[in-house]
CSV table of C-alpha atoms and ligand atoms in Angstrom, one decimal:
chain,number,residue,atom,x,y,z
A,660,MET,CA,111.0,-2.0,-73.6
A,661,SER,CA,111.7,1.5,-74.9
A,662,LEU,CA,109.0,3.7,-76.4
A,663,GLU,CA,110.5,3.2,-79.8
A,664,HIS,CA,110.3,-0.6,-79.4
A,665,ILE,CA,106.8,-0.4,-78.4
A,666,ILE,CA,105.8,1.9,-81.2
A,667,ALA,CA,107.6,-0.4,-83.6
A,668,ALA,CA,105.6,-3.4,-82.2
A,669,LEU,CA,102.4,-1.4,-82.7
A,670,GLU,CA,103.3,-0.8,-86.4
A,671,THR,CA,104.0,-4.5,-86.9
A,672,LEU,CA,100.8,-5.3,-85.2
A,673,GLN,CA,99.0,-2.9,-87.5
A,674,SER,CA,100.5,-4.1,-90.7
A,675,ASP,CA,99.9,-7.8,-89.7
A,676,ALA,CA,96.3,-6.9,-89.0
A,677,LEU,CA,95.8,-5.0,-92.2
A,678,ASP,CA,97.3,-7.9,-94.1
A,679,LYS,CA,94.8,-10.3,-92.6
A,680,ILE,CA,92.0,-7.9,-93.2
A,681,GLY,CA,93.0,-7.6,-96.8
A,682,ARG,CA,93.0,-11.4,-97.2
A,683,ALA,CA,89.7,-12.1,-95.4
A,684,GLN,CA,87.0,-13.5,-97.8
A,685,GLN,CA,84.2,-13.8,-95.3
A,686,SER,CA,82.8,-11.8,-92.6
A,687,HIS,CA,83.5,-14.3,-89.8
A,688,GLN,CA,87.2,-14.1,-90.7
A,689,LEU,CA,87.0,-10.4,-90.0
A,690,GLU,CA,85.5,-11.0,-86.7
A,691,ASP,CA,88.4,-13.3,-85.9
A,692,VAL,CA,90.8,-10.5,-86.8
A,693,ARG,CA,88.9,-8.1,-84.6
A,694,LEU,CA,89.2,-10.6,-81.6
A,695,GLN,CA,92.7,-11.5,-82.3
A,696,PHE,CA,94.0,-7.9,-82.4
A,697,LEU,CA,91.5,-5.6,-80.7
A,698,GLY,CA,89.8,-8.0,-78.3
A,699,LYS,CA,90.3,-7.9,-74.5
A,700,LYS,CA,92.9,-10.6,-74.7
A,701,GLY,CA,94.2,-9.5,-78.1
A,702,ARG,CA,97.5,-8.3,-79.3
A,703,LEU,CA,96.9,-4.6,-78.8
A,704,THR,CA,96.0,-5.1,-75.1
A,705,GLU,CA,99.2,-7.2,-74.8
A,706,VAL,CA,101.4,-4.4,-76.2
A,707,LEU,CA,99.7,-1.8,-74.0
A,708,ARG,CA,100.8,-3.8,-70.9
A,709,GLN,CA,104.2,-2.3,-71.6
A,710,LEU,CA,102.8,1.0,-70.7
A,711,ALA,CA,103.6,0.4,-67.1
A,712,GLY,CA,107.3,0.4,-67.8
A,713,LEU,CA,107.3,3.8,-69.5
A,714,ALA,CA,108.1,7.2,-68.1
A,715,ALA,CA,105.0,9.3,-67.3
A,716,GLU,CA,105.7,11.8,-70.1
A,717,GLU,CA,106.0,9.0,-72.7
A,718,ARG,CA,102.7,7.5,-71.9
A,719,PRO,CA,100.4,10.0,-73.7
A,720,GLN,CA,102.4,9.4,-76.9
A,721,LEU,CA,101.9,5.7,-76.7
A,722,GLY,CA,98.2,6.3,-75.8
A,723,GLN,CA,97.8,8.4,-79.0
A,724,LYS,CA,99.6,5.9,-81.1
A,725,SER,CA,97.6,3.0,-79.8
A,726,ASN,CA,94.3,4.8,-80.3
A,727,ALA,CA,95.2,5.6,-83.8
A,728,VAL,CA,96.1,2.0,-84.5
A,729,LYS,CA,92.8,0.8,-83.0
A,730,GLU,CA,90.8,3.4,-84.9
A,731,ARG,CA,92.6,2.5,-88.2
A,732,LEU,CA,92.0,-1.2,-87.7
A,733,THR,CA,88.4,-0.8,-86.7
A,734,GLN,CA,87.8,1.3,-89.8
A,735,ALA,CA,89.6,-1.2,-92.0
A,736,ILE,CA,87.5,-4.0,-90.7
A,737,ASP,CA,84.2,-2.2,-91.0
A,738,GLN,CA,85.1,-1.1,-94.6
A,739,LYS,CA,86.0,-4.7,-95.5
A,740,LEU,CA,82.8,-5.9,-94.0
A,741,GLN,CA,80.8,-3.5,-96.1
A,742,ALA,CA,82.7,-4.6,-99.2
A,743,LEU,CA,82.1,-8.3,-98.5
A,744,LYS,CA,78.4,-7.7,-98.0
A,745,PHE,CA,78.2,-5.7,-101.2
A,746,ALA,CA,80.1,-8.5,-103.0
A,747,GLU,CA,77.7,-11.1,-101.6
A,748,VAL,CA,74.7,-9.1,-102.9
A,749,GLU,CA,76.4,-8.7,-106.2
A,750,THR,CA,77.0,-12.5,-106.6
A,751,ARG,CA,73.5,-13.3,-105.6
A,752,MET,CA,72.1,-10.8,-108.0
A,753,GLN,CA,74.3,-12.2,-110.8
A,754,SER,CA,73.1,-15.8,-110.1
A,755,GLU,CA,69.5,-14.9,-109.7
A,756,ARG,CA,69.5,-12.6,-112.7
A,757,LEU,CA,66.6,-12.8,-115.2
A,758,ASP,CA,67.4,-13.0,-118.8
A,759,ALA,CA,64.4,-11.2,-120.2
A,760,SER,CA,65.3,-12.4,-123.8
A,761,LEU,CA,64.7,-16.1,-122.9
A,762,PRO,CA,61.5,-17.5,-124.4
A,763,GLY,CA,58.7,-17.9,-121.9
A,764,SER,CA,57.6,-21.2,-120.5
A,765,GLY,CA,54.1,-20.8,-121.9
A,766,PHE,CA,50.8,-20.8,-120.0
A,767,PRO,CA,48.9,-24.0,-120.9
A,768,ARG,CA,45.3,-23.2,-121.8
A,769,GLY,CA,42.5,-24.7,-119.9
A,770,HIS,CA,40.1,-27.0,-121.6
A,771,ARG,CA,36.5,-27.8,-121.2
A,772,HIS,CA,35.9,-31.2,-119.7
A,773,PRO,CA,34.5,-33.8,-122.2
A,774,LEU,CA,31.5,-34.4,-120.0
A,775,HIS,CA,30.7,-30.7,-120.1
A,776,LEU,CA,31.2,-30.6,-123.9
A,777,VAL,CA,28.8,-33.5,-124.4
A,778,MET,CA,26.3,-32.1,-121.9
A,779,ASP,CA,26.3,-28.7,-123.6
A,780,GLU,CA,26.0,-30.3,-127.0
A,781,LEU,CA,23.0,-32.3,-125.8
A,782,ILE,CA,21.3,-29.3,-124.3
A,783,ASP,CA,21.8,-27.4,-127.6
A,784,LEU,CA,20.6,-30.3,-129.6
A,785,PHE,CA,17.4,-30.6,-127.7
A,786,ALA,CA,17.0,-26.8,-127.4
A,787,ARG,CA,16.7,-26.8,-131.2
A,788,LEU,CA,13.8,-29.2,-130.8
A,789,GLY,CA,12.1,-26.8,-128.4
A,790,TYR,CA,13.2,-28.3,-125.1
A,791,SER,CA,14.0,-26.0,-122.2
A,792,LEU,CA,16.4,-26.6,-119.4
A,793,ALA,CA,15.1,-27.9,-116.0
A,794,SER,CA,16.9,-29.0,-112.8
A,795,GLY,CA,16.4,-30.4,-109.4
A,796,PRO,CA,18.3,-31.0,-106.2
A,797,ASP,CA,21.0,-33.7,-105.8
A,798,VAL,CA,19.6,-34.4,-102.3
A,799,GLU,CA,16.1,-35.7,-103.0
A,800,ASP,CA,13.3,-37.2,-101.0
A,801,ASP,CA,11.8,-40.6,-101.4
A,802,TRP,CA,8.6,-39.2,-102.9
A,803,HIS,CA,10.3,-37.4,-105.9
A,804,ASN,CA,13.0,-40.1,-106.5
A,805,PHE,CA,10.7,-43.2,-106.2
A,806,GLU,CA,7.1,-42.8,-105.0
A,807,ALA,CA,5.8,-40.3,-107.6
A,808,LEU,CA,7.7,-42.2,-110.3
A,809,ASN,CA,5.5,-45.2,-109.5
A,810,ILE,CA,8.2,-47.0,-107.6
A,811,PRO,CA,6.6,-47.8,-104.2
A,812,ALA,CA,8.6,-48.9,-101.1
A,813,ASP,CA,8.6,-52.6,-101.7
A,814,HIS,CA,9.1,-52.4,-105.5
A,815,PRO,CA,11.8,-54.8,-106.7
A,816,SER,CA,13.2,-52.1,-109.1
A,817,ARG,CA,14.4,-50.2,-106.0
A,818,ASP,CA,17.1,-52.8,-105.7
A,819,MET,CA,18.6,-51.7,-109.0
A,820,HIS,CA,19.1,-48.2,-107.7
A,821,ASP,CA,21.7,-48.9,-105.0
A,822,THR,CA,20.7,-45.8,-103.2
A,823,PHE,CA,22.8,-43.7,-100.8
A,824,TYR,CA,20.6,-42.7,-97.9
A,825,LEU,CA,21.0,-39.7,-95.6
A,826,GLU,CA,20.4,-40.0,-91.9
A,827,ASP,CA,17.2,-37.9,-92.1
A,828,GLY,CA,15.6,-40.3,-94.6
A,829,ARG,CA,16.4,-38.2,-97.7
A,830,LEU,CA,18.7,-39.6,-100.3
A,831,LEU,CA,21.1,-38.7,-103.1
A,832,ARG,CA,19.1,-39.0,-106.3
A,833,THR,CA,19.7,-42.2,-108.1
A,834,HIS,CA,18.5,-40.8,-111.5
A,835,THR,CA,17.4,-37.5,-113.1
A,836,SER,CA,13.8,-38.8,-113.4
A,837,PRO,CA,12.7,-36.9,-110.3
A,838,VAL,CA,13.2,-33.7,-112.2
A,839,GLN,CA,10.2,-34.8,-114.3
A,840,ILE,CA,8.1,-34.6,-111.2
A,841,ARG,CA,9.5,-31.3,-110.0
A,842,ALA,CA,9.0,-29.8,-113.5
A,843,LEU,CA,5.4,-31.0,-113.6
A,844,LYS,CA,4.7,-29.6,-110.2
A,845,LYS,CA,5.7,-26.2,-111.5
A,846,GLN,CA,4.4,-26.2,-115.0
A,847,LYS,CA,1.3,-27.8,-116.6
A,848,PRO,CA,1.6,-29.3,-120.1
A,849,PRO,CA,2.4,-28.7,-122.8
A,850,ILE,CA,5.9,-29.1,-121.6
A,851,ARG,CA,9.2,-30.2,-123.1
A,852,ILE,CA,12.2,-30.2,-120.8
A,853,ILE,CA,15.7,-31.5,-120.8
A,854,ALA,CA,17.4,-32.1,-117.4
A,855,PRO,CA,21.0,-32.9,-117.1
A,856,GLY,CA,22.7,-33.5,-113.7
A,857,ARG,CA,24.6,-35.5,-111.3
A,858,VAL,CA,23.3,-38.8,-109.9
A,859,TYR,CA,24.5,-41.2,-107.3
A,860,ARG,CA,24.6,-45.0,-106.8
A,861,CYS,CA,26.7,-47.3,-104.6
A,862,ASP,CA,28.4,-48.9,-107.5
A,863,ASN,CA,32.0,-48.8,-108.6
A,864,ASP,CA,33.9,-50.6,-111.4
A,865,ALA,CA,35.4,-50.0,-114.8
A,866,SER,CA,32.0,-49.0,-116.2
A,867,HIS,CA,30.3,-47.6,-113.1
A,868,SER,CA,31.2,-44.8,-110.9
A,869,PRO,CA,29.3,-43.9,-107.6
A,870,ILE,CA,28.8,-40.4,-109.1
A,871,PHE,CA,27.8,-40.0,-112.7
A,872,HIS,CA,25.7,-37.9,-114.9
A,873,GLN,CA,22.4,-38.4,-116.7
A,874,ILE,CA,20.2,-36.3,-118.9
A,875,GLU,CA,16.5,-36.7,-118.7
A,876,GLY,CA,14.0,-35.7,-121.4
A,877,LEU,CA,10.2,-35.2,-121.0
A,878,ALA,CA,7.6,-34.2,-123.5
A,879,LEU,CA,3.9,-34.0,-122.6
A,880,ASP,CA,1.0,-32.6,-124.6
A,881,HIS,CA,-2.1,-34.0,-126.2
A,882,ASN,CA,-1.7,-36.8,-128.7
A,883,ILE,CA,2.0,-37.5,-128.3
A,884,SER,CA,2.7,-41.0,-129.4
A,885,MET,CA,5.4,-43.6,-129.4
A,886,ALA,CA,6.1,-42.5,-133.0
A,887,ASP,CA,7.0,-39.0,-131.8
A,888,LEU,CA,9.4,-40.6,-129.3
A,889,LYS,CA,11.1,-42.7,-131.9
A,890,GLY,CA,11.3,-39.7,-134.3
A,891,THR,CA,12.9,-37.6,-131.6
A,892,LEU,CA,15.4,-40.3,-130.7
A,893,LYS,CA,16.2,-40.9,-134.3
A,894,HIS,CA,16.9,-37.2,-134.8
A,895,PHE,CA,19.1,-37.1,-131.7
A,896,THR,CA,21.3,-40.1,-132.6
A,897,ALA,CA,21.7,-38.9,-136.2
A,898,GLU,CA,22.9,-35.5,-135.0
A,899,PHE,CA,25.0,-36.8,-132.1
A,900,PHE,CA,26.6,-39.9,-133.6
A,901,GLY,CA,26.0,-39.5,-137.3
A,902,PRO,CA,23.1,-40.6,-139.5
A,903,GLU,CA,24.8,-43.9,-140.6
A,904,PHE,CA,24.0,-45.7,-137.3
A,905,PRO,CA,20.7,-47.6,-137.1
A,906,LEU,CA,18.4,-47.4,-134.1
A,907,ARG,CA,16.2,-50.1,-132.6
A,908,MET,CA,13.8,-50.1,-129.7
A,909,ARG,CA,13.5,-53.2,-127.5
A,910,PRO,CA,10.6,-53.7,-125.2
A,911,SER,CA,11.7,-53.2,-121.7
A,912,PHE,CA,10.3,-52.2,-118.3
A,913,PHE,CA,10.5,-49.0,-116.2
A,914,PRO,CA,7.9,-48.4,-113.5
A,915,PHE,CA,7.5,-44.7,-114.7
A,916,THR,CA,6.8,-45.5,-118.4
A,917,GLU,CA,4.3,-47.8,-120.1
A,918,PRO,CA,5.1,-49.1,-122.6
A,919,SER,CA,8.9,-48.9,-122.0
A,920,ALA,CA,11.7,-49.5,-124.3
A,921,GLU,CA,15.5,-49.7,-124.3
A,922,VAL,CA,17.1,-48.1,-127.3
A,923,ASP,CA,20.1,-49.7,-129.1
A,924,LEU,CA,22.3,-48.0,-131.5
A,925,GLY,CA,24.3,-49.9,-134.2
A,926,CYS,CA,27.8,-50.4,-132.6
A,927,VAL,CA,29.8,-47.2,-133.3
A,928,PHE,CA,33.0,-49.2,-133.0
A,929,CYS,CA,32.5,-52.1,-135.4
A,930,ARG,CA,29.6,-50.6,-137.3
A,931,GLY,CA,27.5,-53.6,-136.6
A,932,SER,CA,29.8,-56.4,-137.6
A,933,GLY,CA,30.4,-57.5,-134.0
A,934,CYS,CA,33.2,-56.6,-131.6
A,935,SER,CA,34.1,-57.0,-127.9
A,936,VAL,CA,32.5,-53.7,-127.0
A,937,CYS,CA,29.0,-54.7,-128.3
A,938,LYS,CA,29.7,-58.3,-127.2
A,939,ARG,CA,29.5,-59.5,-130.9
A,940,THR,CA,25.8,-58.3,-131.2
A,941,GLY,CA,26.5,-55.3,-133.4
A,942,TRP,CA,24.3,-53.2,-131.0
A,943,ILE,CA,24.9,-51.0,-128.1
A,944,GLU,CA,22.4,-49.9,-125.5
A,945,ILE,CA,22.2,-46.1,-125.2
A,946,LEU,CA,19.1,-45.1,-123.2
A,947,GLY,CA,15.8,-46.0,-121.6
A,948,CYS,CA,12.5,-44.5,-122.6
A,949,GLY,CA,8.8,-44.9,-122.9
A,950,MET,CA,5.4,-43.3,-122.7
A,951,VAL,CA,4.9,-41.6,-119.3
A,952,ASP,CA,2.9,-44.0,-117.0
A,953,PRO,CA,-0.6,-42.9,-116.0
A,954,ALA,CA,0.4,-43.4,-112.4
A,955,VAL,CA,3.1,-40.8,-112.8
A,956,LEU,CA,0.6,-38.3,-114.3
A,957,GLU,CA,-1.8,-39.0,-111.4
A,958,ALA,CA,1.0,-38.3,-108.9
A,959,VAL,CA,1.2,-34.7,-110.2
A,960,GLY,CA,-2.5,-34.2,-110.7
A,961,LEU,CA,-2.7,-35.0,-114.4
A,962,HIS,CA,-4.9,-37.5,-116.2
A,963,TRP,CA,-3.8,-39.9,-119.0
A,964,GLU,CA,-7.0,-39.0,-121.0
A,965,GLU,CA,-6.0,-35.4,-121.4
A,966,THR,CA,-2.2,-35.6,-121.3
A,967,GLN,CA,0.1,-38.0,-123.0
A,968,GLY,CA,3.8,-37.9,-123.7
A,969,PHE,CA,7.2,-39.6,-123.4
A,970,ALA,CA,10.3,-39.6,-121.3
A,971,PHE,CA,13.8,-40.8,-121.8
A,972,GLY,CA,17.0,-40.9,-119.8
A,973,MET,CA,20.6,-41.6,-120.7
A,974,GLY,CA,24.0,-41.6,-119.1
A,975,ILE,CA,26.2,-38.7,-120.2
A,976,GLU,CA,29.4,-40.6,-119.5
A,977,ARG,CA,28.1,-43.4,-121.7
A,978,MET,CA,27.4,-41.0,-124.5
A,979,ALA,CA,30.8,-39.4,-124.2
A,980,MET,CA,32.5,-42.9,-124.1
A,981,LEU,CA,30.7,-44.0,-127.3
A,982,ARG,CA,31.2,-40.8,-129.0
A,983,TYR,CA,34.9,-40.6,-128.4
A,984,GLY,CA,35.8,-44.3,-127.9
A,985,ILE,CA,36.8,-43.7,-124.2
A,986,PRO,CA,37.5,-47.2,-122.6
A,987,ASP,CA,37.2,-46.4,-118.9
A,988,ILE,CA,34.8,-44.2,-117.0
A,989,LYS,CA,37.4,-43.3,-114.4
A,990,LEU,CA,39.3,-41.3,-117.0
A,991,PHE,CA,36.5,-38.7,-116.6
A,992,TYR,CA,37.2,-38.0,-113.0
A,993,GLU,CA,41.0,-38.0,-112.9
A,994,ASN,CA,41.3,-34.7,-114.8
A,995,ASP,CA,44.6,-35.6,-116.3
A,996,ARG,CA,45.2,-32.7,-118.8
A,997,ARG,CA,46.6,-35.2,-121.4
A,998,PHE,CA,43.1,-36.8,-121.4
A,999,VAL,CA,40.9,-33.7,-121.1
A,1000,GLY,CA,42.9,-31.8,-123.7
A,1001,GLN,CA,42.1,-34.3,-126.4
A,1002,PHE,CA,38.5,-33.3,-127.0
B,870,LIG,N1,15.8,-43.3,-114.8
B,870,LIG,C1,16.2,-44.5,-115.5
B,870,LIG,C2,17.6,-44.9,-115.0
B,870,LIG,O1,18.2,-44.2,-114.3
B,870,LIG,C3,16.4,-44.1,-117.0
B,870,LIG,C4,15.2,-43.8,-117.7
B,870,LIG,C5,14.5,-44.8,-118.3
B,870,LIG,C6,14.6,-42.6,-117.7
B,870,LIG,C7,13.3,-44.6,-119.0
B,870,LIG,C8,13.4,-42.3,-118.4
B,870,LIG,C9,12.8,-43.4,-119.0
B,870,LIG,O2,12.9,-41.1,-118.4
B,870,LIG,O3,11.6,-43.2,-119.6
B,870,LIG,O4,18.0,-46.0,-115.2
């Protein structure tokens, strides 16, 4: 082949390649072009094989030309690569673009849990009656949870408590009553405390949860009587549920109070006419209470002749369920915002 032919072949090769580069849409297509034209077994190498058939003085000319073609194509490929990358970024930016004028999706506001609301309300309510806040540990010892509250080891009422025991003999408190003992160890009467907190029992159904909350009240002084207890409770239910619901005290038994009573409130659902919640009685039990038993006073070094008073204890979940008409105790622990946000 003559020099002119070879040069013409190079021109064709170049325009073929430029055409393909121009049409490439993706970077891998450009790599194909590079291989096909400039690679070791590519078309340029093939054309250059013709070099052998040329006269010595013609060779530099062909060399120059082929270098120029090679450079031109390399440049064209690199430029196109750049352009493709730029276009890719551009499309991505377009698709990921933020429209700052769109309305925001809103940040839902948190809400206090109904148990906290009720607990705070009760603390406030009793604070207005002069009660201060007291607390004790969740992990208790047998003495504070049972013994000092006049519940000895073989006492049948221990069965009612379904206690979780720890391996070291301690336990998860089954009620907030041990806070009475802790408070009396720290402070001599006159004393008026309210003690809300978590309590634990192996019990689990629609109205029982293994962890629940109670609030304990204790008032000790001279000459405090059952009438003071009843007046206090009447004030509490009138404030918390409304003054229209009647209250009644039924004789009952608790080892740490004597006499003891259970307190019923006129059913908040049917207002006394009888419904499934109050089992057609018109009354709902809301708490346990009584005059602090002399044995309890003795356990903390006090004597019934100098000190008298009352105690009461109630379930916070129960108060919230009655107050808001909540049918299932489990709703308190699921933290569904649709539930929590209603209060
Ligand atoms: N501790 C009792 C319970 O968990 C409730 C209770 C009843 C507390 C009578 C009291 C009380 O302070 O006087 O079932």
